[in-house]
Coordinates of C-alpha atoms and ligand atoms in Angstrom, one line a residue:
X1 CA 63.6 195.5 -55.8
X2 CA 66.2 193.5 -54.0
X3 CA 66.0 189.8 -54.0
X4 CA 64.4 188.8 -50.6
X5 CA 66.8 186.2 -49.2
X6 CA 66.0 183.3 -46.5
X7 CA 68.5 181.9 -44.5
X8 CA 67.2 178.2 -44.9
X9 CA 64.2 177.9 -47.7
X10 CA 62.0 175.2 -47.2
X11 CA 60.5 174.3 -50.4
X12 CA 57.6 172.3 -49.3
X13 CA 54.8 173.1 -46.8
X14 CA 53.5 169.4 -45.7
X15 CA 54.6 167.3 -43.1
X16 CA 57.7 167.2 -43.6
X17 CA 58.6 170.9 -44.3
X18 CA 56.9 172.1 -41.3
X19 CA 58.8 169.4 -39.2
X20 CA 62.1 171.0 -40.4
X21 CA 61.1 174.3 -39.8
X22 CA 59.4 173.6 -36.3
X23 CA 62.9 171.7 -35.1
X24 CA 65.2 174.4 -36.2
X25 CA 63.6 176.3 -34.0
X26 CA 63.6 174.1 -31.1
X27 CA 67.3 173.4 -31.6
X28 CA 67.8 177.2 -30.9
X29 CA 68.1 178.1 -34.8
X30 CA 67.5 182.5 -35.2
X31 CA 67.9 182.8 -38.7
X32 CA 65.3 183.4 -41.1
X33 CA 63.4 180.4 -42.4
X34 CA 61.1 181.1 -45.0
X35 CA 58.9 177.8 -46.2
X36 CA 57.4 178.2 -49.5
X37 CA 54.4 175.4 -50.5
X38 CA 52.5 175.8 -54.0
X39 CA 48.8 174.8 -52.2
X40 CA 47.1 177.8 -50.7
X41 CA 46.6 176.4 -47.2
X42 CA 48.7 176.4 -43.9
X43 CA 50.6 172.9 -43.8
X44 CA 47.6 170.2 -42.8
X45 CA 47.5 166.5 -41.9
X46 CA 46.6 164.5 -45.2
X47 CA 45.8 161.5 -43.2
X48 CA 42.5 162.1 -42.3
X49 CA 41.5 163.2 -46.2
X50 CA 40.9 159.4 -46.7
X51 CA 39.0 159.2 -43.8
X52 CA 37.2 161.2 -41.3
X53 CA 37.4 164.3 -44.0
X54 CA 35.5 162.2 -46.4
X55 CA 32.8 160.8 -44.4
X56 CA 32.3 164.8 -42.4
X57 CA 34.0 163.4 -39.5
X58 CA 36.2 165.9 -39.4
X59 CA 36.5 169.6 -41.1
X60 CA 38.9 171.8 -42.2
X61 CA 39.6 173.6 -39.2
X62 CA 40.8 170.1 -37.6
X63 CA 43.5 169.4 -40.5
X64 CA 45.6 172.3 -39.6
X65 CA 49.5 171.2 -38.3
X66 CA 50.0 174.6 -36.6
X67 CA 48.2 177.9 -35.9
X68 CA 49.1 180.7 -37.9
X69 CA 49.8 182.8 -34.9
X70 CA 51.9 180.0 -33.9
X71 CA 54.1 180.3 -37.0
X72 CA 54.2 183.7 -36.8
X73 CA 55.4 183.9 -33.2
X74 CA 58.3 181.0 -34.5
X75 CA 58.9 183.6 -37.0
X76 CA 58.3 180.8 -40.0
X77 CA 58.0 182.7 -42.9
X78 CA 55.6 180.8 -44.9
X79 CA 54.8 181.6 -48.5
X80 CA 52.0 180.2 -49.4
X81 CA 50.5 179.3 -53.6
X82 CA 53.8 179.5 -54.8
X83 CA 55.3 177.1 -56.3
X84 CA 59.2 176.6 -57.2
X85 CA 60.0 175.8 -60.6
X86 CA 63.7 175.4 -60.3
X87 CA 66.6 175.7 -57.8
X88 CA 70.4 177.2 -58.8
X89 CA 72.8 175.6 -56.3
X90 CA 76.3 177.2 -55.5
X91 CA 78.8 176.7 -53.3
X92 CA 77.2 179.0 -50.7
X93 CA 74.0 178.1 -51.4
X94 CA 71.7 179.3 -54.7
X95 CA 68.5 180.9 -55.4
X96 CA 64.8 179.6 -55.8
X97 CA 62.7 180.4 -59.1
X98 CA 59.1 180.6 -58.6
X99 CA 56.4 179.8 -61.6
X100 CA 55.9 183.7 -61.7
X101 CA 59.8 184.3 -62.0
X102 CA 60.0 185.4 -58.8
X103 CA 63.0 184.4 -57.1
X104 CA 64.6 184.1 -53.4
X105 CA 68.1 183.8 -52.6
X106 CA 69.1 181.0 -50.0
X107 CA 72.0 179.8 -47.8
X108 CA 70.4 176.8 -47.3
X109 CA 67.7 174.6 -49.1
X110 CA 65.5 172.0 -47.4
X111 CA 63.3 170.0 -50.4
X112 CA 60.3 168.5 -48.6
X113 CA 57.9 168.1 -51.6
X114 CA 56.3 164.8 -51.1
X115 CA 54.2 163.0 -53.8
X116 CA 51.9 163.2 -56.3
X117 CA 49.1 160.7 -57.1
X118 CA 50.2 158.1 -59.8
X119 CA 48.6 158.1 -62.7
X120 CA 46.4 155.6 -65.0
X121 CA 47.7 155.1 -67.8
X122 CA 44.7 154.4 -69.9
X123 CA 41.9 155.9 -72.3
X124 CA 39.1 158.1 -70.4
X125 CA 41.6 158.8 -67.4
X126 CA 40.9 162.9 -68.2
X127 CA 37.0 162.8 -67.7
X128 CA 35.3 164.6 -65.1
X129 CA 34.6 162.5 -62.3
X130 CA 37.8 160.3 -62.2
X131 CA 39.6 161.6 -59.1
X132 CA 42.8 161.3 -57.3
X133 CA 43.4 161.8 -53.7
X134 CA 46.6 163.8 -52.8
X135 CA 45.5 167.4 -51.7
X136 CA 42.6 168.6 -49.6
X137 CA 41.4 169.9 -53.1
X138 CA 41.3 167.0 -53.9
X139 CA 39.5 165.8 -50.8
X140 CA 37.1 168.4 -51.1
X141 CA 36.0 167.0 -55.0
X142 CA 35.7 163.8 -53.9
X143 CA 33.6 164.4 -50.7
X144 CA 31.3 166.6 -52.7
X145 CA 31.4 163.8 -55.4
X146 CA 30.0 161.2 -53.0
X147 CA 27.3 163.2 -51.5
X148 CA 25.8 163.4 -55.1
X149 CA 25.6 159.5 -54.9
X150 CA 27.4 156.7 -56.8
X151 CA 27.8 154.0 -57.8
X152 CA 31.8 154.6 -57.1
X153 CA 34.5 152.4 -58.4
X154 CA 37.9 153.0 -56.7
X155 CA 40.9 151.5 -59.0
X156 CA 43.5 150.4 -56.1
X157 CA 43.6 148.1 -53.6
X158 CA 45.5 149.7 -51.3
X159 CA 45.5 151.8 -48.1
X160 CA 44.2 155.0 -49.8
X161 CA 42.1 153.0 -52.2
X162 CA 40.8 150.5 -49.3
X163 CA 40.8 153.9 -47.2
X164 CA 38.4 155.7 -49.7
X165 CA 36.1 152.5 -50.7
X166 CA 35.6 151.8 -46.3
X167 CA 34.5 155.4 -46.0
X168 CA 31.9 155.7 -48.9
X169 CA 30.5 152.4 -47.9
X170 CA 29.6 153.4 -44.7
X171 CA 27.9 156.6 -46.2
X172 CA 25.5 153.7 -48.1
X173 CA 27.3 154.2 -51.3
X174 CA 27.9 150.9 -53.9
X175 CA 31.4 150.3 -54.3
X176 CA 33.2 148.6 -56.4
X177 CA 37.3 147.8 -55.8
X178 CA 39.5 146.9 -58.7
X179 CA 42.5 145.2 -57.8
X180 CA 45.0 144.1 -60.5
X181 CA 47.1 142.0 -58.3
X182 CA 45.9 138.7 -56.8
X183 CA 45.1 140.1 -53.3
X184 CA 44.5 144.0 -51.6
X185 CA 47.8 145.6 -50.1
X186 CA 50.4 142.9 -52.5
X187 CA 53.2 145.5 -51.8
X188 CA 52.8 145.9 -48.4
X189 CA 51.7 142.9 -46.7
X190 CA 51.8 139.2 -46.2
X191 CA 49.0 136.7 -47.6
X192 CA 47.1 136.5 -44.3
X193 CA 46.5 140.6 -43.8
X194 CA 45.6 140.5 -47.1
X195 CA 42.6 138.0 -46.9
X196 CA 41.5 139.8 -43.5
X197 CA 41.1 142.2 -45.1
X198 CA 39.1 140.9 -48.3
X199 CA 37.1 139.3 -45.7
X200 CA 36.1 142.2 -43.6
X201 CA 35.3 144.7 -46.9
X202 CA 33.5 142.1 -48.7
X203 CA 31.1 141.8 -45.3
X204 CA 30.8 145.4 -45.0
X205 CA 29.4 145.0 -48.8
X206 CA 31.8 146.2 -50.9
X207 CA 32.4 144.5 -54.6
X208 CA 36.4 143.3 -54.2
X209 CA 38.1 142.6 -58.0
X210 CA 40.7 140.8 -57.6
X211 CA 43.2 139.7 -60.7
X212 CA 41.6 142.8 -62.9
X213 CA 43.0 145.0 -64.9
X214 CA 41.4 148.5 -66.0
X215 CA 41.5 149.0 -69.8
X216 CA 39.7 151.9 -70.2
X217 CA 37.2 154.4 -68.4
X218 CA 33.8 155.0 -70.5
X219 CA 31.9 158.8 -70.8
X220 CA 29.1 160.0 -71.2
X221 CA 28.6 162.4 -74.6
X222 CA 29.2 165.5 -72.4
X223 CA 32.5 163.9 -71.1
X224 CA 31.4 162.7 -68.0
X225 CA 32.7 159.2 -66.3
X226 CA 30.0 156.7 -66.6
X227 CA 32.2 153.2 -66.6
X228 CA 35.2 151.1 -66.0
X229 CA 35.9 148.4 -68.5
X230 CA 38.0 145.9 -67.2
X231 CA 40.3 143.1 -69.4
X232 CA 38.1 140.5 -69.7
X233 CA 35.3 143.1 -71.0
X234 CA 33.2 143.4 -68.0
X235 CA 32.2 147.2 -67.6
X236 CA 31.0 147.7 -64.1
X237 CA 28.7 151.5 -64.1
X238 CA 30.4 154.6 -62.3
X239 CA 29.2 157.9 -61.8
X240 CA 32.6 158.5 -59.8
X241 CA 36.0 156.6 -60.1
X242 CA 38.6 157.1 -57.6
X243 CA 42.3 156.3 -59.0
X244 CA 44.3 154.8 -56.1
X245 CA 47.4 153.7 -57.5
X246 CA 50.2 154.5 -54.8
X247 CA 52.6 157.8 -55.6
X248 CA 55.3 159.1 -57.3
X249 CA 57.7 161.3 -55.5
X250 CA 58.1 164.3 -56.4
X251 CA 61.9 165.0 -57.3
X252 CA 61.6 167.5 -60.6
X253 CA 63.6 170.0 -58.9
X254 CA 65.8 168.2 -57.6
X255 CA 67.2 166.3 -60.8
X256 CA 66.8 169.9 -62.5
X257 CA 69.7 171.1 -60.4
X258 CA 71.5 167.6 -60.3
X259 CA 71.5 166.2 -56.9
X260 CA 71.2 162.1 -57.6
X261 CA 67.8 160.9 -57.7
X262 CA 66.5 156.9 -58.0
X263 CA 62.7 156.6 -57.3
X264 CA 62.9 159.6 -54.7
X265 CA 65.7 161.9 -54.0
X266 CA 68.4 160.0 -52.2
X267 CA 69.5 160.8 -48.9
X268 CA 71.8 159.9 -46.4
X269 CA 70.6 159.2 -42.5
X270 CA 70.8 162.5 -41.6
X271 CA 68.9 163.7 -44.7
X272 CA 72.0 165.0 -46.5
X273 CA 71.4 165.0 -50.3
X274 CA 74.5 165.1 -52.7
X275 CA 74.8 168.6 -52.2
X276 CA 76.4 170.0 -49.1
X277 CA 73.4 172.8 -48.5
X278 CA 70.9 170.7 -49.7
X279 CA 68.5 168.2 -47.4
X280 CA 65.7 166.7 -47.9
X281 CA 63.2 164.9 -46.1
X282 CA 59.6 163.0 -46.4
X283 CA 57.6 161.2 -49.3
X284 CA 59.9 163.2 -51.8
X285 CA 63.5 160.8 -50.7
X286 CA 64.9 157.3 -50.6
X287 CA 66.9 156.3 -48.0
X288 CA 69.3 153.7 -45.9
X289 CA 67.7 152.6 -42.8
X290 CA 68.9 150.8 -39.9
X291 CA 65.6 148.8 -40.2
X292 CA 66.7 147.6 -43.5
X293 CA 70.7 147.5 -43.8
X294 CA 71.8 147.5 -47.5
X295 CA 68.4 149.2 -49.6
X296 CA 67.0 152.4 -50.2
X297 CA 63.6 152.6 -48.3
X298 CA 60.6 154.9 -49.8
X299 CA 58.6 155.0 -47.1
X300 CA 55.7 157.2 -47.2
X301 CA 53.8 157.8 -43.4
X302 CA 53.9 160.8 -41.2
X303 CA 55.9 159.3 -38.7
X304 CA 58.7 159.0 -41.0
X305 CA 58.5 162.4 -42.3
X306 CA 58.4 163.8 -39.3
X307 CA 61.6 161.8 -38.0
X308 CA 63.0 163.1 -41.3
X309 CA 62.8 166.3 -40.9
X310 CA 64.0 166.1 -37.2
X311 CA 67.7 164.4 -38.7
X312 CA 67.3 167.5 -41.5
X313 CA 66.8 170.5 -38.8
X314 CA 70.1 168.8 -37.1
X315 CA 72.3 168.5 -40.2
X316 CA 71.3 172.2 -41.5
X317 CA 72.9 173.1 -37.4
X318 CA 75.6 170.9 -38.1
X319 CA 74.7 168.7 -35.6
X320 CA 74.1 164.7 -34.9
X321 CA 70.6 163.6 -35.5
X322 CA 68.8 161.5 -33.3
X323 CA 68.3 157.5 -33.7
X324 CA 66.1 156.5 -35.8
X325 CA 62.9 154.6 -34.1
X326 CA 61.0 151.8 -35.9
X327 CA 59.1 153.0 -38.7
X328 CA 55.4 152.5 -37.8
X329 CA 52.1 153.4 -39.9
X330 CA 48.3 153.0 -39.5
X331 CA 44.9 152.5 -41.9
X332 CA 41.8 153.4 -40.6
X333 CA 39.4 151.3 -42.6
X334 CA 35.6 151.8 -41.9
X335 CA 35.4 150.0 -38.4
X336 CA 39.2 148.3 -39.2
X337 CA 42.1 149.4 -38.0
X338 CA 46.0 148.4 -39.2
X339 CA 48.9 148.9 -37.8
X340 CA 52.7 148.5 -39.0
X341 CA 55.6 148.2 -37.0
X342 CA 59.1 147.4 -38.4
X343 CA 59.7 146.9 -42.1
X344 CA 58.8 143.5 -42.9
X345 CA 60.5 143.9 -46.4
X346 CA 63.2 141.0 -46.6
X347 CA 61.6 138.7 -43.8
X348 CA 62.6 135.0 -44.1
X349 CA 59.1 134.0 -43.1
X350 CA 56.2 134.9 -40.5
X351 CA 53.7 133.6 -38.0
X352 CA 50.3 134.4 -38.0
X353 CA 47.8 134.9 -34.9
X354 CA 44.3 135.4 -36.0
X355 CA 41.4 135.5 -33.6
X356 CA 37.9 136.2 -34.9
X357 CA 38.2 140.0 -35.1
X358 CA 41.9 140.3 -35.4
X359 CA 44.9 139.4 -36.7
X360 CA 48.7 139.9 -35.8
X361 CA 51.5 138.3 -38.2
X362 CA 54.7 138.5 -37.1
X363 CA 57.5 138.9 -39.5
X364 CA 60.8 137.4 -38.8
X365 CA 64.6 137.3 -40.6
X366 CA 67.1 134.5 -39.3
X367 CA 65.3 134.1 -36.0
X368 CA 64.6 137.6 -35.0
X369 CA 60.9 139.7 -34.6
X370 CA 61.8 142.5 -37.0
X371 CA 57.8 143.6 -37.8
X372 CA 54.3 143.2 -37.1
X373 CA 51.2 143.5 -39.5
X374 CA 48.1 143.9 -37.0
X375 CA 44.6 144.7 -37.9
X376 CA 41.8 145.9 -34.8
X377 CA 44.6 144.9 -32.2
X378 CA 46.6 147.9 -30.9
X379 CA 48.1 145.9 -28.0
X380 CA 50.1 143.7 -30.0
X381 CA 51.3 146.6 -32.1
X382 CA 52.6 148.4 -29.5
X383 CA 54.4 145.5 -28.2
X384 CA 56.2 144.5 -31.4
X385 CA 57.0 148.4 -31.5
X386 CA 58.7 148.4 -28.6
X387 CA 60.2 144.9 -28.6
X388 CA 61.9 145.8 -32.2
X389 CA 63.1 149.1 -30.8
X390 CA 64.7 147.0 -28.1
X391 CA 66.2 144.0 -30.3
X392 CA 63.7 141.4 -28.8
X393 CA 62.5 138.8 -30.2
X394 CA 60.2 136.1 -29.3
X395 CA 60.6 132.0 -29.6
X396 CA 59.4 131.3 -33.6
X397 CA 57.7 127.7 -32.5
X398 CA 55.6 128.8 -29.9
X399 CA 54.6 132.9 -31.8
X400 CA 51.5 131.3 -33.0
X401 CA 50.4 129.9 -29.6
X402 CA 46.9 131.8 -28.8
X403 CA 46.5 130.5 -25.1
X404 CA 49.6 133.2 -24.6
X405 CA 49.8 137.2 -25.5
X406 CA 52.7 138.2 -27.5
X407 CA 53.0 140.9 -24.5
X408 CA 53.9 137.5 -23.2
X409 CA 55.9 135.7 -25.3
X410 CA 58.1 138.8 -25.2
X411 CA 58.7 138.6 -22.1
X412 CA 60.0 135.1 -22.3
X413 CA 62.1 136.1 -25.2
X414 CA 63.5 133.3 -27.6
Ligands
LIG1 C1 45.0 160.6 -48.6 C2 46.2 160.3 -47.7 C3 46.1 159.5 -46.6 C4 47.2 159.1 -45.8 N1 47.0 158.4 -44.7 C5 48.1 158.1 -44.0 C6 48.0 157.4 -42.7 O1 46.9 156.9 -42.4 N2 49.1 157.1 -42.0 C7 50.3 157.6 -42.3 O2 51.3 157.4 -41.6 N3 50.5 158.3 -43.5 C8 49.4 158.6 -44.3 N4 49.6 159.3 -45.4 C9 51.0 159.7 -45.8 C10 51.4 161.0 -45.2 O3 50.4 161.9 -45.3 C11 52.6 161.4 -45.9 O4 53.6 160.5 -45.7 C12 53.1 162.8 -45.4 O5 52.1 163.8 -45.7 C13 54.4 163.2 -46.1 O6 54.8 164.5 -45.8 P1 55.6 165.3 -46.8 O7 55.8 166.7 -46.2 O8 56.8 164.6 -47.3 O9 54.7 165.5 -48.1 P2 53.4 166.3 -48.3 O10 52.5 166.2 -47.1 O11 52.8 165.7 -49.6 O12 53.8 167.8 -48.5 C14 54.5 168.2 -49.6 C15 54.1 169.6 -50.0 O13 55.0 170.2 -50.9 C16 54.3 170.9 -51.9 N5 55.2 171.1 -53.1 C17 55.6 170.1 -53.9 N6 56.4 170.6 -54.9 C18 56.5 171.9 -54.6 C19 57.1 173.0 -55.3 N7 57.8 172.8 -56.4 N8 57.0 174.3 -54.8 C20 56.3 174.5 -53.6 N9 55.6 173.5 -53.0 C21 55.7 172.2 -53.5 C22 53.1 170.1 -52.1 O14 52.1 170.8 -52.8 C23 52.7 169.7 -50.7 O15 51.9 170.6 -50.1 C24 48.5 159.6 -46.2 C25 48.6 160.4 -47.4 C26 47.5 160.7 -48.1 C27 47.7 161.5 -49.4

């Protein structure tokens, strides 16, 4: 049999892949596009696996991106349960291995992979009921996992940990949260956010570890989870353990058929990798962005891989990609809700607003608003989004003045 041949394979079906695919089209693209993902599902919105998914809020039906008679009439060829093992790259493009041996040929390759769950690297990390959330599999485990009961210990203070832990303690489940670092979300926000937070799961009655470590996960004789020892020899009971320990992109292939690779695969603005019919897009790359002159940026949120895969589908064309727009990202958390707007990484200081409910802190480098951290106020994220977009800023010595909105103190500028 001839080997079937696509004239841009998307390896990938997530966010990120379907992005590229669905813009191709829009831009006027005719050639064949043929997206190949190794889950057996239609591309789906992970988001709400932390979330709504877990607590029944939402079903299956409501994850899916697109119709299938919607790809169909795009003519997006989409493959689905099989995964690529390996990518040959030539001048004119290469060919696409597949775990069964299968191949397809390409003219151009799109790698939209994402992540996969980190790892715990510690004893007991294999027994049944230690879970990780990355899939809708996985989802699916865990929600079943929770309706049996707990008590539930999630290791990760983080969105997806914090995510998971809000969720199952509103279904009147003990939780437990294990944090090795001295406060929730260390990597991704400043002090203040950070103790909101603490604050607001701690009154919702969830069990918040700070400063501990996980040195092993105890089992039952028939190799079930039953506990979580921590450093200092404490072992709080578990009948489910959910490992929340942020992601590793998933670049195999793409150091396999040596395009450079740090953390994810690198990429250029408009998603070029260091192959000329190679982009890639979403959790799986690193790249420079005008939010943050001078570093590589991981950043993993739909909004970017969505923008990602808009500058992909335009360098595949050959043509400009659109601005960027300031990275933004949300965390439903039980009855909490964060927002992020800007990329406070490399701030020179910040200024917080807190109000009973709600917090804002405003991040700023040599003068200027470059981000917001906000938790249960919407208003003020949407008016640092904008204002960032824009290159406002607002006066640093008055920021912190309550009596007037930061709506407001945009408007009267610095
Ligand atoms: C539980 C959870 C909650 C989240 N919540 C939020 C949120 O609240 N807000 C927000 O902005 N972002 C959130 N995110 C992040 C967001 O979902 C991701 O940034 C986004 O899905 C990235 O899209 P992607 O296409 O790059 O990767 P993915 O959506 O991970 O898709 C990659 C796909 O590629 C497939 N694949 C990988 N390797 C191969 C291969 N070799 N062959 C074939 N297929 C392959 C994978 O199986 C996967 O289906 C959340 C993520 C998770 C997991």
């Amino acid at each position: 049999m001839a080997q079937p041949h696509a004239d841009v394979l998307i390896v990938g079906g997530g966010e990120a892949g379907l992005g590229v695919a669905d813009e191709l089209r829009a831009l006027g693209f005719a050639g064949t596009i043929t997206m190949a993902g190794e889950e057996p599902r239609l591309p789906y919105q992970r988001p709400p696996l932390s979330k709504g998914y877990l607590s029944g809020d939402s079903d299956d039906e409501s994850l899916e991106l697109r119709a299938p008679e919607y790809l169909r009439e795009q003519g997006i060829d989409v493959w689905l349960g099989r995964r690529v093992a390996s990518v040959d790259l030539t001048d004119q493009g290469g060919s696409a291995v597949f775990d069964d041996s299968t191949s397809v040929a390409f003219d151009r390759l799109v790698l939209a992979t994402g992540a996969v769950a980190r790892e715990l690297p510690v004893p007991g990390a294999e027994l049944a009921g230690v879970h990780s959330l990355r899939s809708v599999a996985d989802a699916a485990l865990i929600r079943d996992a929770l309706r049996a009961g707990g008590p539930l210990v999630v290791i990760g203070g983080g969105f997806i940990g914090l995510e998971i832990a809000a969720t199952a303690r509103a279904r009147g489940l003990s939780v437990t949260v294990v944090e090795a670092a001295g406060r929730l979300l260390e990597r991704v926000c400043a002090e203040p956010l950070s103790d909101f937070c603490l604050r607001t799961h701690r009154a919702a009655g969830i069990d918040i570890r700070l400063d501990a470590a996980v040195v092993e996960l105890v089992g039952t004789d028939v190799g079930a989870v039953s506990g979580v020892r921590l450093a200092d020899g404490t072992l709080l009971p578990a009948e489910v353990v959910i490992v929340g320990v942020g992601a590793v992109p998933a670049t195999g292939i793409a150091e396999k058929a040596g395009l450079e690779c740090r953390r994810g695969i690198v990429v250029d603005p408009a998603g070029r990798t260091t192959h000329p019919r190679v982009v890639a897009a979403g959790d799986c790359t690193e790249q420079p962005h005008p939010h943050l002159e001078g570093e590589l940026l991981a950043i993993e949120s739909v909004n970017n891989a969505v923008e990602q895969s808009k500058a992909a589908a335009h360098t595949l064309l050959g043509l400009d990609p659109p601005a960027r727009g300031v990275p933004w990202f949300w965390s439903d958390q039980g009855g909490m809700k964060i927002q992020i707007a800007g990329v406070s990484h490399g701030h020179d200081g910040y200024v917080v607003r807190e109000e009973a409910e709600r917090i804002t802190v405003l991040y700023f480098r040599g003068g200027t608003l470059i981000a917001a951290d906000v938790a249960n106020n919407p208003r003020d994220f949407m008016a640092v989004k904008r204002a960032v977009a824009e290159r406002r800023t607002v006066d640093r010595e008055r920021a912190g003045d309550l009596t007037r909105s930061v709506k407001d103190l945009l408007r009267e500028g610095a």
